[in-house]
CSV table of C-alpha atoms and ligand atoms in Angstrom, one decimal:
chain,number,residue,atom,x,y,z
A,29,UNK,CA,-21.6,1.1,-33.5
A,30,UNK,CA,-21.6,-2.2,-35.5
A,31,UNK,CA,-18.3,-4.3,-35.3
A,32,UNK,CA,-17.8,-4.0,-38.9
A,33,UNK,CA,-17.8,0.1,-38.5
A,34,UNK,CA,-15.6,-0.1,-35.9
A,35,UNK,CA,-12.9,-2.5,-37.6
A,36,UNK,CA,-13.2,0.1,-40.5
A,37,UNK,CA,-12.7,3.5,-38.2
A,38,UNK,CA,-9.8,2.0,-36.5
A,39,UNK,CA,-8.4,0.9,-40.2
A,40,UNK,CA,-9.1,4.4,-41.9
A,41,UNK,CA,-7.5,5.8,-38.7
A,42,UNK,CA,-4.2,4.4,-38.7
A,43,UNK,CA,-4.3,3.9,-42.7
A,44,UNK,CA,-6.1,7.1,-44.0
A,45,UNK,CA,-9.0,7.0,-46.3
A,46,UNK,CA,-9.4,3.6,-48.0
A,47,UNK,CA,-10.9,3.0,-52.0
A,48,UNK,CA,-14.5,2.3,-52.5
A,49,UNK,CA,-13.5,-1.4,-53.6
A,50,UNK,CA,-11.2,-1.7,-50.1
A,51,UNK,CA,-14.7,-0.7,-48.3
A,52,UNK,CA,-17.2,-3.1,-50.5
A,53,UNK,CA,-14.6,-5.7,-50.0
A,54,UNK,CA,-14.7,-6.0,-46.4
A,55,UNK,CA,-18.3,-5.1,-46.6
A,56,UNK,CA,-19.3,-8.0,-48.3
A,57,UNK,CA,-16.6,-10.6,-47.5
A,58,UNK,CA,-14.7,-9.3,-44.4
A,59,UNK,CA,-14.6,-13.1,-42.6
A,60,UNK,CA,-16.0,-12.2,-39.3
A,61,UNK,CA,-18.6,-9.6,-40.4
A,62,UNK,CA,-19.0,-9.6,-43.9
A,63,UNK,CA,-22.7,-9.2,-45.3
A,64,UNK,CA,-22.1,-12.9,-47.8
A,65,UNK,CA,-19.8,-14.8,-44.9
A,66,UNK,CA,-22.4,-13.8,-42.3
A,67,UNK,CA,-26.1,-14.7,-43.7
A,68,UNK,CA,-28.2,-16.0,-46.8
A,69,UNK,CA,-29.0,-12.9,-47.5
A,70,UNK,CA,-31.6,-14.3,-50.5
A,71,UNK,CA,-35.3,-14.9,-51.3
A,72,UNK,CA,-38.2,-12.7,-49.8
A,73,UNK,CA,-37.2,-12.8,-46.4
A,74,UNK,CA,-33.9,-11.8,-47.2
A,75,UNK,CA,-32.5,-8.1,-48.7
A,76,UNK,CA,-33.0,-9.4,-53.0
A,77,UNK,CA,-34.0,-12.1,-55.3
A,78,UNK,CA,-32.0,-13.6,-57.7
A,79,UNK,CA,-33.7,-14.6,-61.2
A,80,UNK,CA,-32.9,-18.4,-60.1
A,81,UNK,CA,-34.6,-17.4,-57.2
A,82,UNK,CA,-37.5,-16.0,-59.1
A,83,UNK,CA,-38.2,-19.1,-61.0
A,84,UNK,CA,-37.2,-22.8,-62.3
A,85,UNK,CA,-38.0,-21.7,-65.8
A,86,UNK,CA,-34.5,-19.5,-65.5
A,87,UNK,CA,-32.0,-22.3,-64.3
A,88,UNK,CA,-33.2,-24.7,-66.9
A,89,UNK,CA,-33.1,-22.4,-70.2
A,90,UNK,CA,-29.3,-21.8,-68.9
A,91,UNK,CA,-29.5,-25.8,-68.4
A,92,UNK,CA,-30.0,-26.2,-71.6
A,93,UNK,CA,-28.2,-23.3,-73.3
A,94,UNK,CA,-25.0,-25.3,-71.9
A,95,UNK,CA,-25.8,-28.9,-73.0
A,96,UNK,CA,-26.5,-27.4,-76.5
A,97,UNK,CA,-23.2,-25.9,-76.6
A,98,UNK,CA,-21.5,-29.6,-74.9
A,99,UNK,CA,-23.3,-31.3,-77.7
A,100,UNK,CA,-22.4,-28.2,-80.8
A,101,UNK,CA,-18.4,-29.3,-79.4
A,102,UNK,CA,-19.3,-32.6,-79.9
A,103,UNK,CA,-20.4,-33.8,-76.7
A,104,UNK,CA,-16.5,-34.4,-74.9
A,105,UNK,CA,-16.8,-37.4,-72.4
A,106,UNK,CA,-15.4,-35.4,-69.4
A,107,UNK,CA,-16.2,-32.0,-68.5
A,108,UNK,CA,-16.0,-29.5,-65.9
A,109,UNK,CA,-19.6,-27.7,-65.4
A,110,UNK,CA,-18.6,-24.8,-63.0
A,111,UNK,CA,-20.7,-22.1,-61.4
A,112,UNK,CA,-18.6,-19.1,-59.8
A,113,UNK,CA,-21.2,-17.1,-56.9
A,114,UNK,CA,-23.5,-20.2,-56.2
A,115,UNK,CA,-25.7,-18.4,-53.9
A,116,UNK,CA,-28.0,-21.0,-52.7
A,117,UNK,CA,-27.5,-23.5,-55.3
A,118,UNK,CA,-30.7,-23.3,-57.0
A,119,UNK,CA,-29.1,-22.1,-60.2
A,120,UNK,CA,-26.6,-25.1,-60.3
A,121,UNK,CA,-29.8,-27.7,-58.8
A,122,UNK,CA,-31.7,-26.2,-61.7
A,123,UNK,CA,-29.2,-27.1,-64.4
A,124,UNK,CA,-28.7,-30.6,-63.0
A,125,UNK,CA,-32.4,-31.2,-63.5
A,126,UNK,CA,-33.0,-30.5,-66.5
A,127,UNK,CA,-29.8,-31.4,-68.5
A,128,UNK,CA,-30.3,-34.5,-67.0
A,129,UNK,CA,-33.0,-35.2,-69.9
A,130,UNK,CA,-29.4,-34.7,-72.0
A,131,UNK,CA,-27.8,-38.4,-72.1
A,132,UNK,CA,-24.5,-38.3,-71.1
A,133,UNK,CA,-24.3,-34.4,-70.0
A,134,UNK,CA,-24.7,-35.1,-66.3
A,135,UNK,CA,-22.5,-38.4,-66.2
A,136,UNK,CA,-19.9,-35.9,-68.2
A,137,UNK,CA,-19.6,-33.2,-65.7
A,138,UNK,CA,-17.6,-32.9,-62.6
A,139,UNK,CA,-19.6,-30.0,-60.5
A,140,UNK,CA,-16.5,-26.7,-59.5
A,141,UNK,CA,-17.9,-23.9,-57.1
A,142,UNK,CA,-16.2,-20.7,-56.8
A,143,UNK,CA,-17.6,-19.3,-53.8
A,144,UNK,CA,-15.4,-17.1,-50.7
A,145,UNK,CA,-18.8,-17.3,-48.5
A,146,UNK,CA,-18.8,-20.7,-45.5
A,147,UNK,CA,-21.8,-20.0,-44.9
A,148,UNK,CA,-23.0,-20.4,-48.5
A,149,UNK,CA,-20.5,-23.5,-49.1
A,150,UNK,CA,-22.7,-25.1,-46.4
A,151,UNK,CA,-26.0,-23.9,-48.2
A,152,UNK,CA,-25.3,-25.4,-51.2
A,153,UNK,CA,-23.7,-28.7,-50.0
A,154,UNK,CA,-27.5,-29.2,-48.3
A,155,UNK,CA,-29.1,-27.8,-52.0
A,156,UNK,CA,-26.4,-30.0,-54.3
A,157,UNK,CA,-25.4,-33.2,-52.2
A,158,UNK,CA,-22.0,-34.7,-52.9
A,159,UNK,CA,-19.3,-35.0,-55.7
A,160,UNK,CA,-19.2,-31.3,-55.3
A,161,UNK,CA,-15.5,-29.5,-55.7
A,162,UNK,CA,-15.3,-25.8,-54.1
A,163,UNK,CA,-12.5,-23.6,-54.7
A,164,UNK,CA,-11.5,-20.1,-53.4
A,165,UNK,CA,-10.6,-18.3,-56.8
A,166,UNK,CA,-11.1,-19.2,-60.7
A,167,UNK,CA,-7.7,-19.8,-60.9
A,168,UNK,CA,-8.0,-23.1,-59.4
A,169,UNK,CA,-10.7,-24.5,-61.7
A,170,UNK,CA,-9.6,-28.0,-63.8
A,171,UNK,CA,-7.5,-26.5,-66.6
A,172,UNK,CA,-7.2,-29.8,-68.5
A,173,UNK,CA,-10.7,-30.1,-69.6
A,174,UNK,CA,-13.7,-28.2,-71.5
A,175,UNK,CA,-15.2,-25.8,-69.1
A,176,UNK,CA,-19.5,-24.5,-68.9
A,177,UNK,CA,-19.7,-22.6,-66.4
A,178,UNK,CA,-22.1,-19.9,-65.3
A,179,UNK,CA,-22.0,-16.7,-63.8
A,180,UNK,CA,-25.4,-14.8,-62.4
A,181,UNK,CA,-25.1,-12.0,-60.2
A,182,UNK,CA,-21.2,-12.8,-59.3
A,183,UNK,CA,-19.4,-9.8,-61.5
A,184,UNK,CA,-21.6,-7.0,-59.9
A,185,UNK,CA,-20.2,-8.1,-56.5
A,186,UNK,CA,-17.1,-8.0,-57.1
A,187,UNK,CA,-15.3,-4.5,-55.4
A,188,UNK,CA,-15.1,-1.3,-57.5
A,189,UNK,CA,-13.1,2.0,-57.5
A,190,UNK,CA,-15.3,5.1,-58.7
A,191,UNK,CA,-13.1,8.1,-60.2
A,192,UNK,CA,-14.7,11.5,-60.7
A,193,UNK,CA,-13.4,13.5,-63.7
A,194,UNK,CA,-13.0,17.5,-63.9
A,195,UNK,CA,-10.7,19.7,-65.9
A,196,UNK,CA,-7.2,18.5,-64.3
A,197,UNK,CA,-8.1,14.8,-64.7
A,198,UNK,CA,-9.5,11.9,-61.9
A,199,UNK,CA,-9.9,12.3,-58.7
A,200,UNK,CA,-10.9,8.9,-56.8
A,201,UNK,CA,-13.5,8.5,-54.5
A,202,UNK,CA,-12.5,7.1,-51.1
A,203,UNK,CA,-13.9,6.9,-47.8
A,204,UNK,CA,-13.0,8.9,-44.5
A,205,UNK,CA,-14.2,8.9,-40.9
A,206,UNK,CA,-15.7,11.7,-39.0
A,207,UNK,CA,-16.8,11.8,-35.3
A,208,UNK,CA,-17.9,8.1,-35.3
A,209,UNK,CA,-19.3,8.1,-39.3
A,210,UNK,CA,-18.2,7.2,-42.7
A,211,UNK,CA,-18.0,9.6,-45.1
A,212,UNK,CA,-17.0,9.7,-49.2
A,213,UNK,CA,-15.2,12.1,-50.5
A,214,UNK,CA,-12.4,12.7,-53.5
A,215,UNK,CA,-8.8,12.4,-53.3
A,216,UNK,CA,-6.3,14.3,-54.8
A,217,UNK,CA,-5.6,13.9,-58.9
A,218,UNK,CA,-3.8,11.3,-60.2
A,219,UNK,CA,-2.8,9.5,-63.6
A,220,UNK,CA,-5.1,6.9,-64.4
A,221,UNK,CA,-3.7,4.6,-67.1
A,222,UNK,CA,-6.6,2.2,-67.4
A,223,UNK,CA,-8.9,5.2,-67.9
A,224,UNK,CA,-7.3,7.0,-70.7
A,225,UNK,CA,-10.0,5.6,-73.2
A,226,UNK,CA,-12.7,7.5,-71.2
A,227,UNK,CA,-11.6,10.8,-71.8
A,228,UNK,CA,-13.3,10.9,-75.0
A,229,UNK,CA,-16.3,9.7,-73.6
A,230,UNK,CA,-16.8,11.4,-70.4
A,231,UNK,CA,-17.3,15.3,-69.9
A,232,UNK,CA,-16.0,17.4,-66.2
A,233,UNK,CA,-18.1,15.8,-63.3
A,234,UNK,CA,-18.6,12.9,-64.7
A,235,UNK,CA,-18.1,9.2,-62.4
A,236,UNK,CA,-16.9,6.7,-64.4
A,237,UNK,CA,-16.2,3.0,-62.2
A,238,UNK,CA,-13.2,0.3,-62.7
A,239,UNK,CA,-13.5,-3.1,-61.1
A,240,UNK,CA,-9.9,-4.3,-60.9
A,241,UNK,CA,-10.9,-8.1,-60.2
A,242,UNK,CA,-13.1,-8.4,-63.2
A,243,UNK,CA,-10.2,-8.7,-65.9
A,244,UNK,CA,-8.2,-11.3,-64.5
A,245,UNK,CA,-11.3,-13.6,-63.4
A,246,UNK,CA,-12.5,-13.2,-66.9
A,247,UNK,CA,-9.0,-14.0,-68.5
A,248,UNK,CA,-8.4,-16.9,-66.2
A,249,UNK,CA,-11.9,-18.5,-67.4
A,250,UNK,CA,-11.4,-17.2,-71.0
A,251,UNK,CA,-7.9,-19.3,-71.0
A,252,UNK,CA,-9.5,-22.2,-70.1
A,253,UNK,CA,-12.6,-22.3,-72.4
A,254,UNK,CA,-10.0,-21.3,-75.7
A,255,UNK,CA,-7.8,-24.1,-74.8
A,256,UNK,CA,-9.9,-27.0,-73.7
A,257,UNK,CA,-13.1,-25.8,-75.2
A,258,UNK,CA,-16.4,-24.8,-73.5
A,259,UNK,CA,-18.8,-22.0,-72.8
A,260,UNK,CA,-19.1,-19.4,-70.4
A,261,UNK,CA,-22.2,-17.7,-69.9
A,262,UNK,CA,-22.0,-14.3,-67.7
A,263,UNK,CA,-25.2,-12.8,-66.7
A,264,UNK,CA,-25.5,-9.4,-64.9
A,265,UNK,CA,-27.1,-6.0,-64.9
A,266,UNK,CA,-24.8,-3.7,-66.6
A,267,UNK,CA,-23.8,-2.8,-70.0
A,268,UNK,CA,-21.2,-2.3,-72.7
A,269,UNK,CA,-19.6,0.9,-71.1
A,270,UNK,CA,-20.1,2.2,-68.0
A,271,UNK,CA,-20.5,5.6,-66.9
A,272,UNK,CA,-21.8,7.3,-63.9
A,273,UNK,CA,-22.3,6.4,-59.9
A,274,UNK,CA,-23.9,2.5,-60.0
A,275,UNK,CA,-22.9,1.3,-56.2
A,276,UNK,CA,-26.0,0.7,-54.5
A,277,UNK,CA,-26.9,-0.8,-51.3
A,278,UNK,CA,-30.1,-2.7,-50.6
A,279,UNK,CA,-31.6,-4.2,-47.6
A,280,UNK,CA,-35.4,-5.9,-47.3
A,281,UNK,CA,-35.8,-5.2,-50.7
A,282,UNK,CA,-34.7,-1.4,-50.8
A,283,UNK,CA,-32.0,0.7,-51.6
A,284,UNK,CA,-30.4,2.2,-48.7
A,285,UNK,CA,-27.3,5.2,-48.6
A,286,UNK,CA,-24.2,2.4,-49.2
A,287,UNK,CA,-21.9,3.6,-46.3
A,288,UNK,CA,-23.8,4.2,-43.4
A,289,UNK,CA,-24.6,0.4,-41.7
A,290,UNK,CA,-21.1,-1.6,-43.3
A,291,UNK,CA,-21.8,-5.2,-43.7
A,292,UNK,CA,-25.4,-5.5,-43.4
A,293,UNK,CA,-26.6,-4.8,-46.8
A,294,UNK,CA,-25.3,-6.0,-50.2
A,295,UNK,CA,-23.7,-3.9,-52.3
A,296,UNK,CA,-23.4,-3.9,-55.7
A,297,UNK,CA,-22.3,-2.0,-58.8
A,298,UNK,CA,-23.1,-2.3,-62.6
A,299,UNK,CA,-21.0,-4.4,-65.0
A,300,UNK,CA,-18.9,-2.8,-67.5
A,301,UNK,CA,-18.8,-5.8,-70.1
A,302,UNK,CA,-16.7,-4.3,-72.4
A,303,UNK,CA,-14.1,-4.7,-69.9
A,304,UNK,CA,-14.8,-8.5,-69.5
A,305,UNK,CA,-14.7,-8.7,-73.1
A,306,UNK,CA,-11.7,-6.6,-73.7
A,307,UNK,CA,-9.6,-9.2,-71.3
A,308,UNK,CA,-10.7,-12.8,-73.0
A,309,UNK,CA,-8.7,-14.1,-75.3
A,310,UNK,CA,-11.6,-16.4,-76.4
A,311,UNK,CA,-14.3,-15.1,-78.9
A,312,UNK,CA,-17.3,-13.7,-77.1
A,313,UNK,CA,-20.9,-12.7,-77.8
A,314,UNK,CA,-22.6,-9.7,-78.5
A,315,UNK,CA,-24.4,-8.5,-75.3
A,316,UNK,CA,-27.9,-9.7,-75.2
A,317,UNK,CA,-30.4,-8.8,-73.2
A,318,UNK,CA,-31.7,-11.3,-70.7
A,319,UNK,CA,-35.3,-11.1,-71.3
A,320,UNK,CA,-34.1,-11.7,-75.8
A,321,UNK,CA,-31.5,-14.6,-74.3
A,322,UNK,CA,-34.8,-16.5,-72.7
A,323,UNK,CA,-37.4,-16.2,-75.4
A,324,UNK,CA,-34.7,-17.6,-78.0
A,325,UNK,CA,-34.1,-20.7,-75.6
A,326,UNK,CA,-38.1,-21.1,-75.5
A,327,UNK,CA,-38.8,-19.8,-71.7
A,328,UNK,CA,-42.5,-19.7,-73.0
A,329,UNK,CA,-43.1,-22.8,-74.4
A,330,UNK,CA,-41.7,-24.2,-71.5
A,331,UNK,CA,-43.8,-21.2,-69.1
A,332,UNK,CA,-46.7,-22.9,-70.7
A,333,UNK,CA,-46.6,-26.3,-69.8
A,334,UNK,CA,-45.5,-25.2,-66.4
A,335,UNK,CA,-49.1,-23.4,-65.9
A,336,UNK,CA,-50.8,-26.4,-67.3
A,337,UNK,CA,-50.6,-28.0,-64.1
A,338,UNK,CA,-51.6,-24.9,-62.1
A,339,UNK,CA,-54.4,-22.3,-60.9
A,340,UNK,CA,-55.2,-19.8,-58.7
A,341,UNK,CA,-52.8,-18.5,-56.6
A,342,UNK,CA,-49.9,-20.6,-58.0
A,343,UNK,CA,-51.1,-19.9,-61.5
A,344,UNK,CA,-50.3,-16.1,-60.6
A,345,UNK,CA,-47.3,-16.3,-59.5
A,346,UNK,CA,-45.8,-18.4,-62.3
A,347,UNK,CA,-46.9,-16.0,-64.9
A,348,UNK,CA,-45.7,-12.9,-62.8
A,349,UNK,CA,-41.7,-14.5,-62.0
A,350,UNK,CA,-42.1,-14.6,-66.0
A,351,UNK,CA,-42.9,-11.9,-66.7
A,352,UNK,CA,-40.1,-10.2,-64.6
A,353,UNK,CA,-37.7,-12.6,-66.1
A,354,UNK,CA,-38.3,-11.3,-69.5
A,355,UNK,CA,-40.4,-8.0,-69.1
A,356,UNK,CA,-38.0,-5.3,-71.3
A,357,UNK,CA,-39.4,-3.2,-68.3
A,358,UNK,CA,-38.4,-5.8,-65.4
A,359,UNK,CA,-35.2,-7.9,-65.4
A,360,UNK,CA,-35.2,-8.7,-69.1
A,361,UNK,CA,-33.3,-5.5,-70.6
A,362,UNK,CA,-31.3,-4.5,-67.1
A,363,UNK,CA,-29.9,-8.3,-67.2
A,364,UNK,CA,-27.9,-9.1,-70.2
A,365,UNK,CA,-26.0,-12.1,-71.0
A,366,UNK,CA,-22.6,-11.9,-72.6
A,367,UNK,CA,-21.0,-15.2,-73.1
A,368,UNK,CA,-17.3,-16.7,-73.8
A,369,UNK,CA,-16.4,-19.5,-76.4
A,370,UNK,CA,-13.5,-20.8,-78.3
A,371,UNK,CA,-12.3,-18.9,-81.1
A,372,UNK,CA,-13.5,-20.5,-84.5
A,373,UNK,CA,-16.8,-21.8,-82.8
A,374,UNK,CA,-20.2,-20.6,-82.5
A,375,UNK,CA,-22.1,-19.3,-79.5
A,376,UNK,CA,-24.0,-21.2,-77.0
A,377,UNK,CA,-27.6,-21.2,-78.0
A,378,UNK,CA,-29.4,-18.1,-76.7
A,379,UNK,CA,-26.4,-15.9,-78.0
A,380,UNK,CA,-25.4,-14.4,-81.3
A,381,UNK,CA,-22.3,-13.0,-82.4
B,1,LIG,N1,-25.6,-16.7,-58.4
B,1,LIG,C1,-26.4,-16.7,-57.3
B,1,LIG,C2,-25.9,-15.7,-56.1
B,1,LIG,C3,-25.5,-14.3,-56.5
B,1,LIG,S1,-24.9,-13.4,-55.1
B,1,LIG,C4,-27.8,-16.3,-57.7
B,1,LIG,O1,-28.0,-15.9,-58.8
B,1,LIG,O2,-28.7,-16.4,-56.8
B,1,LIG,C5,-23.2,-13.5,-55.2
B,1,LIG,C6,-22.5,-14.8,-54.9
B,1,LIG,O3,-21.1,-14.6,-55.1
B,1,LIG,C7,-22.6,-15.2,-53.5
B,1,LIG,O4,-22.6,-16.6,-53.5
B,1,LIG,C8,-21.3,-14.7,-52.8
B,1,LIG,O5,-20.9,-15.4,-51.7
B,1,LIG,C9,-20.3,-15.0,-54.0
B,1,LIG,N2,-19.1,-14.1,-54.0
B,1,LIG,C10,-19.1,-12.8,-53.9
B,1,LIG,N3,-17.8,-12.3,-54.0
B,1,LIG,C11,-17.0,-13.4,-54.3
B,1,LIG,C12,-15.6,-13.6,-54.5
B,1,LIG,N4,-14.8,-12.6,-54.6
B,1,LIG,N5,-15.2,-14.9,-54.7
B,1,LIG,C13,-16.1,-16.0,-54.7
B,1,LIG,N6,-17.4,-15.8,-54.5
B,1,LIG,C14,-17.9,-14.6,-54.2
């Protein structure tokens, strides 16, 4: 038995059955066995790959996307640019290259990291250098300057709770133990206040998911970016409403059952970004589909004069990470990009409203 499962059997044991987003939670960020505080879990030798991951071309249309918008606010002399899930740091490295074609963007920007993971801290201190500021939680970023920040892939790891509808109401699913394994099942019913919208829009059986962490990180950045000014750009896959069982597990690249081997695969769920959007009290964006949000920024212009300078081997691979970036039938529809900006304003390029 893994350490993680035991810490969990001995927890459910003298606690009783614990929420989905209790399990994903120490899952993915328990200190001593956590699946992000334990490993770089990304690239091809790891369990996924992130679109920064995939390719350049991805960091620098965001790169750019974000200098537009500095310059559209009229180009403020001090800045925070902020990413919140680094990962590696290849996003955030990505960004600094290209906007430094931007005079004055870089020289502008003090760089803010929101990541819980030491073992990533350390990854992207090797990836980013110095003059980098990490904090533990949005609520600590600057809040007495603009704020561009970046999200990819953070919102669909943050924890979940999953209720299941029938005629009396919601029933949550939580997580037991049984002769040395984890099991899901359903609690009893209970009121569900936050879910009294879905009743119109959900029919006996159906799962519909809450991530309780979402609204406040999404008000605390929201705040900022209506006060000060700034943009946020929030990239995920997910979509305006969500409905139906989206936790998933994967490890080496496949999806595996999510409660049978705690802490060693990533776990994930959709975004609902109507709930982001319902907590902001900034303007925000219509939701736009990844693989629409990269075209408009030029991602093929700029995939062209990439491949100028390759062949062969190389040359394939280029055009294949851009073609998943964008493909309706790859990343670009799943993704979508919703983004935050001050009330009055206009979207970062990329974005409509
Ligand atoms: N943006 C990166 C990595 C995505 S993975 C990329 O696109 O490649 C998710 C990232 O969010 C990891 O860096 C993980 O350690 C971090 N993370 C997950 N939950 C977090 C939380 N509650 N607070 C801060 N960081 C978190």
């Amino acid at each position: 038995m893994s350490d993680l499962l035991q810490v969990l059997m001995t927890r459910i044991a003298s606690d009783g059955p614990m929420t989905v987003a209790d399990y994903m939670s120490e899952c993915l960020l328990n200190p001593d066995y956590g699946y992000y505080a334990t490993r770089d879990p990304f690239g091809m030798a790891g369990d996924f790959i992130t679109a920064p991951e995939i390719s350049q071309m991805f960091g620098e249309m965001v790169g750019l996307s974000l200098a537009q918008a500095w310059i559209d606010q009229g180009a403020p002399a001090k800045i925070a640019l902020a990413e919140v899930g680094p990962g590696r740091g290849t996003l955030m490295a990505d960004i600094l290259r290209v906007t430094r074609a931007v005079p004055g963007f870089v020289d502008a920007a003090d760089v803010h990291l929101v990541e819980a993971s030491a073992t990533l801290r350390a990854k992207q201190q090797e990836v980013l250098g110095d003059h980098l500021t990490w904090h533990n939680t949005v609520d600590d970023l600057p809040e007495d300057k603009p704020l561009f920040l970046v999200a990819n892939e953070f919102y669909d790891a943050l924890p979940i709770r999953q209720f299941q509808r029938d005629r009396e109401g919601w029933r949550e699913k939580q997580i037991s133990q049984h002769d040395g394994a984890l099991f899901a099942g359903l609690g009893g019913h209970a009121p569900v206040p936050v879910l009294s919208h879905r009743i119109e829009d959900t029919n006996d059986g159906d799962m519909v998911e809450i991530c309780p962490a979402a609204g406040p990180i999404t008000n605390a950045i929201g705040t900022r970016i209506e006060q000060n000014g700034g943009v946020a750009l929030i990239i995920d896959y997910g979509d305006w409403r969500s409905l139906g069982d989206t936790l998933q597990a994967l490890k080496a690249h496949a999806h595996v059952t999510p409660f049978e081997t705690p802490g060693e695969t990533d776990l994930t769920a959709h975004v609902d970004f109507e709930a982001l959007a319902l907590t902001t009290p900034s303007a925000y964006s219509k939701l736009t589909p990844q693989g629409v949000f990269l075209e408009r920024l030029g991602i093929t212009q700029r995939a062209q004069t990439l491949a100028a300078a390759l062949s062969g081997e190389p040359l394939d691979a280029h055009i294949a990470a851009h073609h998943r970036l964008t493909h309706p039938q790859e990343m670009g529809n799943l993704f979508k990009v919703l983004a935050l900006f001050p009330k009055g304003g206009t979207p970062p390029p990329g974005c409509e409203t």
